[in-house]
């Protein structure tokens, strides 16, 4: 059986989680969204816009922190191209199915990063 490709909404949720991981590794803090905060009738770019525009600042901050923070941030940055939806981040308001795909993708990626990077991404 062929493996099903993740939807653009699922990938967008995973991308948001990766961006938040980089932010936390950079020491920028803030409260990462909870899964339930994302299952709302909204456009994915509303959640991604600020984090995408701050990506290089966060990467540089992680670089300055050095050590495991930098090593981990560099690993997550390398994930980003594979998390970009082929047609771009969806620009329309999400329907219930898309909301769940977005929130599920985010939760899955956050859990994977929490497991892999542990105390480095507690925030």
mmCIF file of N, CA and C in Angstrom:
data_model
loop_
_atom_site.group_PDB
_atom_site.id
_atom_site.type_symbol
_atom_site.label_atom_id
_atom_site.label_comp_id
_atom_site.label_asym_id
_atom_site.label_seq_id
_atom_site.Cartn_x
_atom_site.Cartn_y
_atom_site.Cartn_z
ATOM 1 N N UNK A 1 0.833 -1.169 0.000
ATOM 2 C CA UNK A 1 0.000 0.000 0.000
ATOM 3 C C UNK A 1 0.886 1.244 0.000
ATOM 4 N N UNK A 2 0.586 2.196 -0.877
ATOM 5 C CA UNK A 2 1.376 3.414 -0.982
ATOM 6 C C UNK A 2 1.131 4.310 0.232
ATOM 7 N N UNK A 3 2.201 4.951 0.654
ATOM 8 C CA UNK A 3 2.086 5.855 1.795
ATOM 9 C C UNK A 3 1.400 7.148 1.349
ATOM 10 N N UNK A 4 0.426 7.591 2.113
ATOM 11 C CA UNK A 4 -0.309 8.805 1.792
ATOM 12 C C UNK A 4 0.528 10.019 2.177
ATOM 13 N N UNK A 5 0.593 10.996 1.268
ATOM 14 C CA UNK A 5 1.336 12.217 1.556
ATOM 15 C C UNK A 5 0.523 13.095 2.500
ATOM 16 N N UNK A 6 1.218 13.780 3.411
ATOM 17 C CA UNK A 6 0.488 14.678 4.318
ATOM 18 C C UNK A 6 -0.110 15.844 3.539
ATOM 19 N N UNK A 7 -1.242 16.326 3.995
ATOM 20 C CA UNK A 7 -1.903 17.461 3.352
ATOM 21 C C UNK A 7 -1.096 18.739 3.590
ATOM 22 N N UNK A 8 -1.404 19.763 2.806
ATOM 23 C CA UNK A 8 -0.747 21.054 2.998
ATOM 24 C C UNK A 8 -1.022 21.614 4.391
ATOM 25 N N UNK A 9 -2.202 21.340 4.921
ATOM 26 C CA UNK A 9 -2.529 21.828 6.272
ATOM 27 C C UNK A 9 -1.729 21.076 7.335
ATOM 28 N N UNK A 10 -1.585 19.771 7.153
ATOM 29 C CA UNK A 10 -0.791 18.968 8.085
ATOM 30 C C UNK A 10 0.667 19.453 8.065
ATOM 31 N N UNK A 11 1.211 19.638 6.856
ATOM 32 C CA UNK A 11 2.589 20.120 6.734
ATOM 33 C C UNK A 11 2.738 21.512 7.347
ATOM 34 N N UNK A 12 1.744 22.367 7.141
ATOM 35 C CA UNK A 12 1.804 23.717 7.711
ATOM 36 C C UNK A 12 1.843 23.664 9.235
ATOM 37 N N UNK A 13 1.086 22.752 9.828
ATOM 38 C CA UNK A 13 1.125 22.578 11.274
ATOM 39 C C UNK A 13 2.480 22.088 11.744
ATOM 40 N N UNK A 14 3.053 21.137 11.010
ATOM 41 C CA UNK A 14 4.388 20.647 11.358
ATOM 42 C C UNK A 14 5.431 21.750 11.210
ATOM 43 N N UNK A 15 5.268 22.567 10.171
ATOM 44 C CA UNK A 15 6.183 23.691 9.968
ATOM 45 C C UNK A 15 6.104 24.666 11.141
ATOM 46 N N UNK A 16 4.912 24.976 11.578
ATOM 47 C CA UNK A 16 4.758 25.873 12.725
ATOM 48 C C UNK A 16 5.469 25.306 13.954
ATOM 49 N N UNK A 17 5.338 24.018 14.177
ATOM 50 C CA UNK A 17 6.008 23.400 15.328
ATOM 51 C C UNK A 17 7.529 23.509 15.201
ATOM 52 N N UNK A 18 8.048 23.290 14.006
ATOM 53 C CA UNK A 18 9.496 23.405 13.797
ATOM 54 C C UNK A 18 9.968 24.830 14.059
ATOM 55 N N UNK A 19 9.198 25.803 13.583
ATOM 56 C CA UNK A 19 9.564 27.203 13.809
ATOM 57 C C UNK A 19 9.552 27.546 15.295
ATOM 58 N N UNK A 20 8.583 26.987 16.025
ATOM 59 C CA UNK A 20 8.544 27.222 17.472
ATOM 60 C C UNK A 20 9.707 26.523 18.171
ATOM 61 N N UNK A 21 10.094 25.365 17.692
ATOM 62 C CA UNK A 21 11.248 24.681 18.277
ATOM 63 C C UNK A 21 12.492 25.531 18.109
ATOM 64 N N UNK A 22 12.684 26.079 16.912
ATOM 65 C CA UNK A 22 13.844 26.939 16.664
ATOM 66 C C UNK A 22 13.788 28.163 17.580
ATOM 67 N N UNK A 23 12.608 28.745 17.715
ATOM 68 C CA UNK A 23 12.432 29.908 18.592
ATOM 69 C C UNK A 23 12.845 29.570 20.026
ATOM 70 N N UNK A 24 12.408 28.430 20.524
ATOM 71 C CA UNK A 24 12.727 28.035 21.891
ATOM 72 C C UNK A 24 14.216 27.728 22.051
ATOM 73 N N UNK A 25 14.810 27.092 21.046
ATOM 74 C CA UNK A 25 16.244 26.807 21.090
ATOM 75 C C UNK A 25 17.070 28.092 21.057
ATOM 76 N N UNK A 26 16.499 29.122 20.448
ATOM 77 C CA UNK A 26 17.182 30.417 20.381
ATOM 78 C C UNK A 26 17.072 31.177 21.693
ATOM 79 N N UNK A 27 16.239 30.686 22.604
ATOM 80 C CA UNK A 27 16.060 31.355 23.883
ATOM 81 C C UNK A 27 15.097 32.521 23.813
ATOM 82 N N UNK A 28 14.262 32.542 22.780
ATOM 83 C CA UNK A 28 13.320 33.653 22.611
ATOM 84 C C UNK A 28 12.080 33.501 23.480
ATOM 85 N N UNK A 29 11.869 32.315 24.011
ATOM 86 C CA UNK A 29 10.774 32.107 24.951
ATOM 87 C C UNK A 29 9.404 32.344 24.369
ATOM 88 N N UNK A 30 8.502 32.636 25.257
ATOM 89 C CA UNK A 30 7.112 32.767 24.859
ATOM 90 C C UNK A 30 6.417 31.439 25.028
ATOM 91 N N UNK A 31 5.119 31.508 25.097
ATOM 92 C CA UNK A 31 4.333 30.285 25.251
ATOM 93 C C UNK A 31 3.966 29.745 23.876
ATOM 94 N N UNK A 32 4.476 28.582 23.564
ATOM 95 C CA UNK A 32 4.125 27.945 22.295
ATOM 96 C C UNK A 32 2.630 27.650 22.286
ATOM 97 N N UNK A 33 2.015 27.772 21.125
ATOM 98 C CA UNK A 33 0.579 27.471 21.068
ATOM 99 C C UNK A 33 0.293 26.035 21.516
ATOM 100 N N UNK A 34 -0.866 25.856 22.099
ATOM 101 C CA UNK A 34 -1.322 24.507 22.418
ATOM 102 C C UNK A 34 -2.087 23.982 21.212
ATOM 103 N N UNK A 35 -2.202 22.689 21.088
ATOM 104 C CA UNK A 35 -2.913 22.087 19.968
ATOM 105 C C UNK A 35 -4.300 22.691 19.824
ATOM 106 N N UNK A 36 -5.011 22.826 20.931
ATOM 107 C CA UNK A 36 -6.380 23.340 20.884
ATOM 108 C C UNK A 36 -6.448 24.791 20.414
ATOM 109 N N UNK A 37 -5.373 25.550 20.599
ATOM 110 C CA UNK A 37 -5.345 26.937 20.129
ATOM 111 C C UNK A 37 -5.359 27.011 18.606
ATOM 112 N N UNK A 38 -4.973 25.914 17.958
ATOM 113 C CA UNK A 38 -4.831 25.902 16.501
ATOM 114 C C UNK A 38 -6.031 25.317 15.773
ATOM 115 N N UNK A 39 -6.905 24.656 16.491
ATOM 116 C CA UNK A 39 -8.081 24.038 15.871
ATOM 117 C C UNK A 39 -9.212 25.065 15.833
ATOM 118 N N UNK A 40 -8.949 26.152 15.126
ATOM 119 C CA UNK A 40 -9.919 27.237 15.016
ATOM 120 C C UNK A 40 -10.073 27.626 13.547
ATOM 121 N N UNK A 41 -11.187 28.251 13.254
ATOM 122 C CA UNK A 41 -11.471 28.674 11.886
ATOM 123 C C UNK A 41 -10.637 29.918 11.593
ATOM 124 N N UNK A 42 -9.468 29.708 11.027
ATOM 125 C CA UNK A 42 -8.503 30.770 10.796
ATOM 126 C C UNK A 42 -7.643 30.368 9.601
ATOM 127 N N UNK A 43 -6.841 31.280 9.097
ATOM 128 C CA UNK A 43 -5.905 30.978 8.014
ATOM 129 C C UNK A 43 -4.586 30.499 8.628
ATOM 130 N N UNK A 44 -3.990 29.442 8.081
ATOM 131 C CA UNK A 44 -2.706 28.968 8.620
ATOM 132 C C UNK A 44 -1.631 30.059 8.668
ATOM 133 N N UNK A 45 -1.626 30.950 7.688
ATOM 134 C CA UNK A 45 -0.585 31.978 7.663
ATOM 135 C C UNK A 45 -0.688 32.914 8.862
ATOM 136 N N UNK A 46 -1.857 33.029 9.460
ATOM 137 C CA UNK A 46 -1.985 33.852 10.668
ATOM 138 C C UNK A 46 -1.061 33.325 11.763
ATOM 139 N N UNK A 47 -0.937 32.016 11.835
ATOM 140 C CA UNK A 47 -0.089 31.403 12.851
ATOM 141 C C UNK A 47 1.385 31.376 12.422
ATOM 142 N N UNK A 48 1.616 31.261 11.114
ATOM 143 C CA UNK A 48 2.972 31.094 10.611
ATOM 144 C C UNK A 48 3.697 32.395 10.301
ATOM 145 N N UNK A 49 2.969 33.435 9.970
ATOM 146 C CA UNK A 49 3.580 34.664 9.468
ATOM 147 C C UNK A 49 4.686 35.236 10.333
ATOM 148 N N UNK A 50 4.408 35.458 11.601
ATOM 149 C CA UNK A 50 5.401 36.059 12.499
ATOM 150 C C UNK A 50 6.609 35.138 12.661
ATOM 151 N N UNK A 51 6.354 33.859 12.819
ATOM 152 C CA UNK A 51 7.471 32.926 13.028
ATOM 153 C C UNK A 51 8.338 32.797 11.774
ATOM 154 N N UNK A 52 7.717 32.800 10.603
ATOM 155 C CA UNK A 52 8.498 32.749 9.366
ATOM 156 C C UNK A 52 9.348 34.004 9.210
ATOM 157 N N UNK A 53 8.774 35.158 9.498
ATOM 158 C CA UNK A 53 9.528 36.404 9.333
ATOM 159 C C UNK A 53 10.652 36.539 10.368
ATOM 160 N N UNK A 54 10.561 35.827 11.473
ATOM 161 C CA UNK A 54 11.586 35.889 12.525
ATOM 162 C C UNK A 54 12.595 34.744 12.445
ATOM 163 N N UNK A 55 12.442 33.866 11.479
ATOM 164 C CA UNK A 55 13.264 32.654 11.429
ATOM 165 C C UNK A 55 14.761 32.955 11.486
ATOM 166 N N UNK A 56 15.259 33.839 10.633
ATOM 167 C CA UNK A 56 16.703 34.073 10.609
ATOM 168 C C UNK A 56 17.199 34.719 11.897
ATOM 169 N N UNK A 57 16.395 35.575 12.490
ATOM 170 C CA UNK A 57 16.783 36.144 13.790
ATOM 171 C C UNK A 57 16.917 35.045 14.835
ATOM 172 N N UNK A 58 16.002 34.104 14.815
ATOM 173 C CA UNK A 58 16.049 33.000 15.777
ATOM 174 C C UNK A 58 17.234 32.080 15.494
ATOM 175 N N UNK A 59 17.513 31.841 14.229
ATOM 176 C CA UNK A 59 18.664 31.002 13.880
ATOM 177 C C UNK A 59 19.950 31.668 14.365
ATOM 178 N N UNK A 60 20.079 32.956 14.150
ATOM 179 C CA UNK A 60 21.287 33.660 14.602
ATOM 180 C C UNK A 60 21.393 33.669 16.127
ATOM 181 N N UNK A 61 20.267 33.821 16.809
ATOM 182 C CA UNK A 61 20.294 33.792 18.274
ATOM 183 C C UNK A 61 20.721 32.413 18.772
ATOM 184 N N UNK A 62 20.232 31.364 18.125
ATOM 185 C CA UNK A 62 20.647 30.007 18.510
ATOM 186 C C UNK A 62 22.134 29.814 18.239
ATOM 187 N N UNK A 63 22.618 30.383 17.136
ATOM 188 C CA UNK A 63 24.042 30.286 16.800
ATOM 189 C C UNK A 63 24.878 30.956 17.888
ATOM 190 N N UNK A 64 24.415 32.090 18.352
ATOM 191 C CA UNK A 64 25.136 32.809 19.413
ATOM 192 C C UNK A 64 25.115 32.049 20.733
ATOM 193 N N UNK A 65 24.029 31.323 20.981
ATOM 194 C CA UNK A 65 23.953 30.521 22.219
ATOM 195 C C UNK A 65 24.952 29.384 22.172
ATOM 196 N N UNK A 66 25.153 28.837 20.979
ATOM 197 C CA UNK A 66 26.129 27.772 20.789
ATOM 198 C C UNK A 66 25.705 26.453 21.419
ATOM 199 N N UNK A 67 26.649 25.567 21.542
ATOM 200 C CA UNK A 67 26.444 24.268 22.183
ATOM 201 C C UNK A 67 25.283 23.474 21.622
ATOM 202 N N UNK A 68 24.587 22.775 22.530
ATOM 203 C CA UNK A 68 23.473 21.923 22.127
ATOM 204 C C UNK A 68 22.314 22.724 21.541
ATOM 205 N N UNK A 69 22.150 23.961 21.995
ATOM 206 C CA UNK A 69 21.071 24.783 21.442
ATOM 207 C C UNK A 69 21.308 25.018 19.949
ATOM 208 N N UNK A 70 22.544 25.366 19.598
ATOM 209 C CA UNK A 70 22.866 25.610 18.191
ATOM 210 C C UNK A 70 22.802 24.314 17.385
ATOM 211 N N UNK A 71 23.392 23.263 17.901
ATOM 212 C CA UNK A 71 23.390 21.982 17.184
ATOM 213 C C UNK A 71 21.951 21.530 16.907
ATOM 214 N N UNK A 72 21.096 21.638 17.885
ATOM 215 C CA UNK A 72 19.698 21.222 17.735
ATOM 216 C C UNK A 72 18.955 22.137 16.771
ATOM 217 N N UNK A 73 19.168 23.445 16.890
ATOM 218 C CA UNK A 73 18.510 24.386 15.986
ATOM 219 C C UNK A 73 18.919 24.130 14.545
ATOM 220 N N UNK A 74 20.196 23.849 14.323
ATOM 221 C CA UNK A 74 20.665 23.556 12.965
ATOM 222 C C UNK A 74 19.974 22.311 12.406
ATOM 223 N N UNK A 75 19.761 21.301 13.244
ATOM 224 C CA UNK A 75 19.053 20.097 12.801
ATOM 225 C C UNK A 75 17.620 20.426 12.392
ATOM 226 N N UNK A 76 16.945 21.236 13.200
ATOM 227 C CA UNK A 76 15.550 21.575 12.908
ATOM 228 C C UNK A 76 15.465 22.440 11.657
ATOM 229 N N UNK A 77 16.405 23.366 11.483
ATOM 230 C CA UNK A 77 16.407 24.201 10.276
ATOM 231 C C UNK A 77 16.497 23.320 9.034
ATOM 232 N N UNK A 78 17.247 22.255 9.107
ATOM 233 C CA UNK A 78 17.373 21.345 7.956
ATOM 234 C C UNK A 78 16.072 20.601 7.649
ATOM 235 N N UNK A 79 15.168 20.529 8.618
ATOM 236 C CA UNK A 79 13.858 19.900 8.400
ATOM 237 C C UNK A 79 12.906 20.804 7.619
ATOM 238 N N UNK A 80 13.101 22.104 7.736
ATOM 239 C CA UNK A 80 12.138 23.072 7.218
ATOM 240 C C UNK A 80 11.789 22.867 5.744
ATOM 241 N N UNK A 81 12.756 22.670 4.835
ATOM 242 C CA UNK A 81 12.363 22.510 3.422
ATOM 243 C C UNK A 81 11.366 21.372 3.184
ATOM 244 N N UNK A 82 11.509 20.287 3.924
ATOM 245 C CA UNK A 82 10.584 19.157 3.757
ATOM 246 C C UNK A 82 9.207 19.441 4.353
ATOM 247 N N UNK A 83 9.088 20.462 5.169
ATOM 248 C CA UNK A 83 7.816 20.802 5.795
ATOM 249 C C UNK A 83 7.055 21.885 5.028
ATOM 250 N N UNK A 84 7.685 22.460 4.022
ATOM 251 C CA UNK A 84 7.015 23.484 3.214
ATOM 252 C C UNK A 84 5.982 22.819 2.316
ATOM 253 N N UNK A 85 4.728 23.229 2.399
ATOM 254 C CA UNK A 85 3.703 22.654 1.533
ATOM 255 C C UNK A 85 4.025 22.935 0.065
ATOM 256 N N UNK A 86 3.899 21.941 -0.809
ATOM 257 C CA UNK A 86 4.240 22.116 -2.226
ATOM 258 C C UNK A 86 3.535 23.301 -2.889
ATOM 259 N N UNK A 87 2.314 23.586 -2.482
ATOM 260 C CA UNK A 87 1.561 24.688 -3.080
ATOM 261 C C UNK A 87 1.620 25.940 -2.205
ATOM 262 N N UNK A 88 2.462 25.942 -1.209
ATOM 263 C CA UNK A 88 2.559 27.075 -0.286
ATOM 264 C C UNK A 88 1.620 26.892 0.895
ATOM 265 N N UNK A 89 1.814 27.714 1.891
ATOM 266 C CA UNK A 89 0.952 27.677 3.073
ATOM 267 C C UNK A 89 -0.451 28.076 2.626
ATOM 268 N N UNK A 90 -1.452 27.266 2.944
ATOM 269 C CA UNK A 90 -2.819 27.581 2.527
ATOM 270 C C UNK A 90 -3.246 28.971 3.011
ATOM 271 N N UNK A 91 -3.890 29.717 2.108
ATOM 272 C CA UNK A 91 -4.264 31.082 2.416
ATOM 273 C C UNK A 91 -5.726 31.283 2.739
ATOM 274 N N UNK A 92 -6.491 30.205 2.749
ATOM 275 C CA UNK A 92 -7.917 30.320 3.035
ATOM 276 C C UNK A 92 -8.214 29.921 4.474
ATOM 277 N N UNK A 93 -9.355 30.381 4.953
ATOM 278 C CA UNK A 93 -9.829 29.978 6.270
ATOM 279 C C UNK A 93 -10.052 28.468 6.268
ATOM 280 N N UNK A 94 -9.652 27.805 7.329
ATOM 281 C CA UNK A 94 -9.719 26.344 7.392
ATOM 282 C C UNK A 94 -11.124 25.855 7.724
ATOM 283 N N UNK A 95 -11.492 24.753 7.076
ATOM 284 C CA UNK A 95 -12.723 24.062 7.445
ATOM 285 C C UNK A 95 -12.378 23.093 8.574
ATOM 286 N N UNK A 96 -13.364 22.422 9.180
ATOM 287 C CA UNK A 96 -13.055 21.545 10.317
ATOM 288 C C UNK A 96 -12.016 20.457 10.024
ATOM 289 N N UNK A 97 -12.064 19.846 8.868
ATOM 290 C CA UNK A 97 -11.089 18.804 8.525
ATOM 291 C C UNK A 97 -9.686 19.399 8.449
ATOM 292 N N UNK A 98 -9.571 20.563 7.824
ATOM 293 C CA UNK A 98 -8.274 21.224 7.689
ATOM 294 C C UNK A 98 -7.749 21.708 9.046
ATOM 295 N N UNK A 99 -8.651 22.198 9.902
ATOM 296 C CA UNK A 99 -8.254 22.624 11.251
ATOM 297 C C UNK A 99 -7.627 21.465 12.015
ATOM 298 N N UNK A 100 -8.246 20.304 11.919
ATOM 299 C CA UNK A 100 -7.723 19.135 12.639
ATOM 300 C C UNK A 100 -6.397 18.676 12.042
ATOM 301 N N UNK A 101 -6.264 18.715 10.729
ATOM 302 C CA UNK A 101 -5.002 18.326 10.096
ATOM 303 C C UNK A 101 -3.877 19.271 10.533
ATOM 304 N N UNK A 102 -4.162 20.557 10.557
ATOM 305 C CA UNK A 102 -3.176 21.561 10.966
ATOM 306 C C UNK A 102 -2.769 21.345 12.429
ATOM 307 N N UNK A 103 -3.753 21.228 13.297
ATOM 308 C CA UNK A 103 -3.485 21.036 14.726
ATOM 309 C C UNK A 103 -2.786 19.706 14.984
ATOM 310 N N UNK A 104 -3.188 18.654 14.290
ATOM 311 C CA UNK A 104 -2.548 17.346 14.462
ATOM 312 C C UNK A 104 -1.094 17.372 14.008
ATOM 313 N N UNK A 105 -0.834 18.006 12.854
ATOM 314 C CA UNK A 105 0.546 18.112 12.372
ATOM 315 C C UNK A 105 1.424 18.850 13.364
ATOM 316 N N UNK A 106 0.903 19.936 13.908
ATOM 317 C CA UNK A 106 1.626 20.711 14.901
ATOM 318 C C UNK A 106 1.926 19.855 16.137
ATOM 319 N N UNK A 107 0.897 19.195 16.655
ATOM 320 C CA UNK A 107 1.061 18.396 17.875
ATOM 321 C C UNK A 107 2.062 17.260 17.667
ATOM 322 N N UNK A 108 2.000 16.613 16.522
ATOM 323 C CA UNK A 108 2.937 15.513 16.236
ATOM 324 C C UNK A 108 4.381 16.004 16.214
ATOM 325 N N UNK A 109 4.616 17.113 15.519
ATOM 326 C CA UNK A 109 5.981 17.623 15.397
ATOM 327 C C UNK A 109 6.492 18.149 16.735
ATOM 328 N N UNK A 110 5.643 18.837 17.494
ATOM 329 C CA UNK A 110 6.056 19.320 18.813
ATOM 330 C C UNK A 110 6.424 18.149 19.721
ATOM 331 N N UNK A 111 5.625 17.087 19.676
ATOM 332 C CA UNK A 111 5.911 15.912 20.507
ATOM 333 C C UNK A 111 7.236 15.271 20.098
ATOM 334 N N UNK A 112 7.475 15.164 18.806
ATOM 335 C CA UNK A 112 8.727 14.577 18.325
ATOM 336 C C UNK A 112 9.926 15.415 18.759
ATOM 337 N N UNK A 113 9.793 16.732 18.662
ATOM 338 C CA UNK A 113 10.894 17.605 19.080
ATOM 339 C C UNK A 113 11.074 17.591 20.594
ATOM 340 N N UNK A 114 9.991 17.531 21.333
ATOM 341 C CA UNK A 114 10.102 17.458 22.798
ATOM 342 C C UNK A 114 10.826 16.189 23.210
ATOM 343 N N UNK A 115 10.524 15.101 22.542
ATOM 344 C CA UNK A 115 11.187 13.833 22.847
ATOM 345 C C UNK A 115 12.669 13.890 22.488
ATOM 346 N N UNK A 116 12.968 14.460 21.331
ATOM 347 C CA UNK A 116 14.351 14.477 20.844
ATOM 348 C C UNK A 116 15.223 15.500 21.580
ATOM 349 N N UNK A 117 14.668 16.702 21.852
ATOM 350 C CA UNK A 117 15.475 17.785 22.399
ATOM 351 C C UNK A 117 15.222 18.072 23.874
ATOM 352 N N UNK A 118 14.228 17.419 24.440
ATOM 353 C CA UNK A 118 13.959 17.482 25.874
ATOM 354 C C UNK A 118 13.996 18.860 26.493
ATOM 355 N N UNK A 119 14.824 19.011 27.509
ATOM 356 C CA UNK A 119 14.874 20.245 28.301
ATOM 357 C C UNK A 119 15.250 21.471 27.465
ATOM 358 N N UNK A 120 15.870 21.279 26.326
ATOM 359 C CA UNK A 120 16.278 22.412 25.500
ATOM 360 C C UNK A 120 15.084 23.174 24.926
ATOM 361 N N UNK A 121 13.937 22.489 24.790
ATOM 362 C CA UNK A 121 12.774 23.136 24.173
ATOM 363 C C UNK A 121 11.611 23.313 25.135
ATOM 364 N N UNK A 122 11.882 23.208 26.405
ATOM 365 C CA UNK A 122 10.824 23.476 27.384
ATOM 366 C C UNK A 122 10.601 24.978 27.415
ATOM 367 N N UNK A 123 9.352 25.367 27.255
ATOM 368 C CA UNK A 123 9.111 26.798 27.238
ATOM 369 C C UNK A 123 7.699 27.142 27.570
#
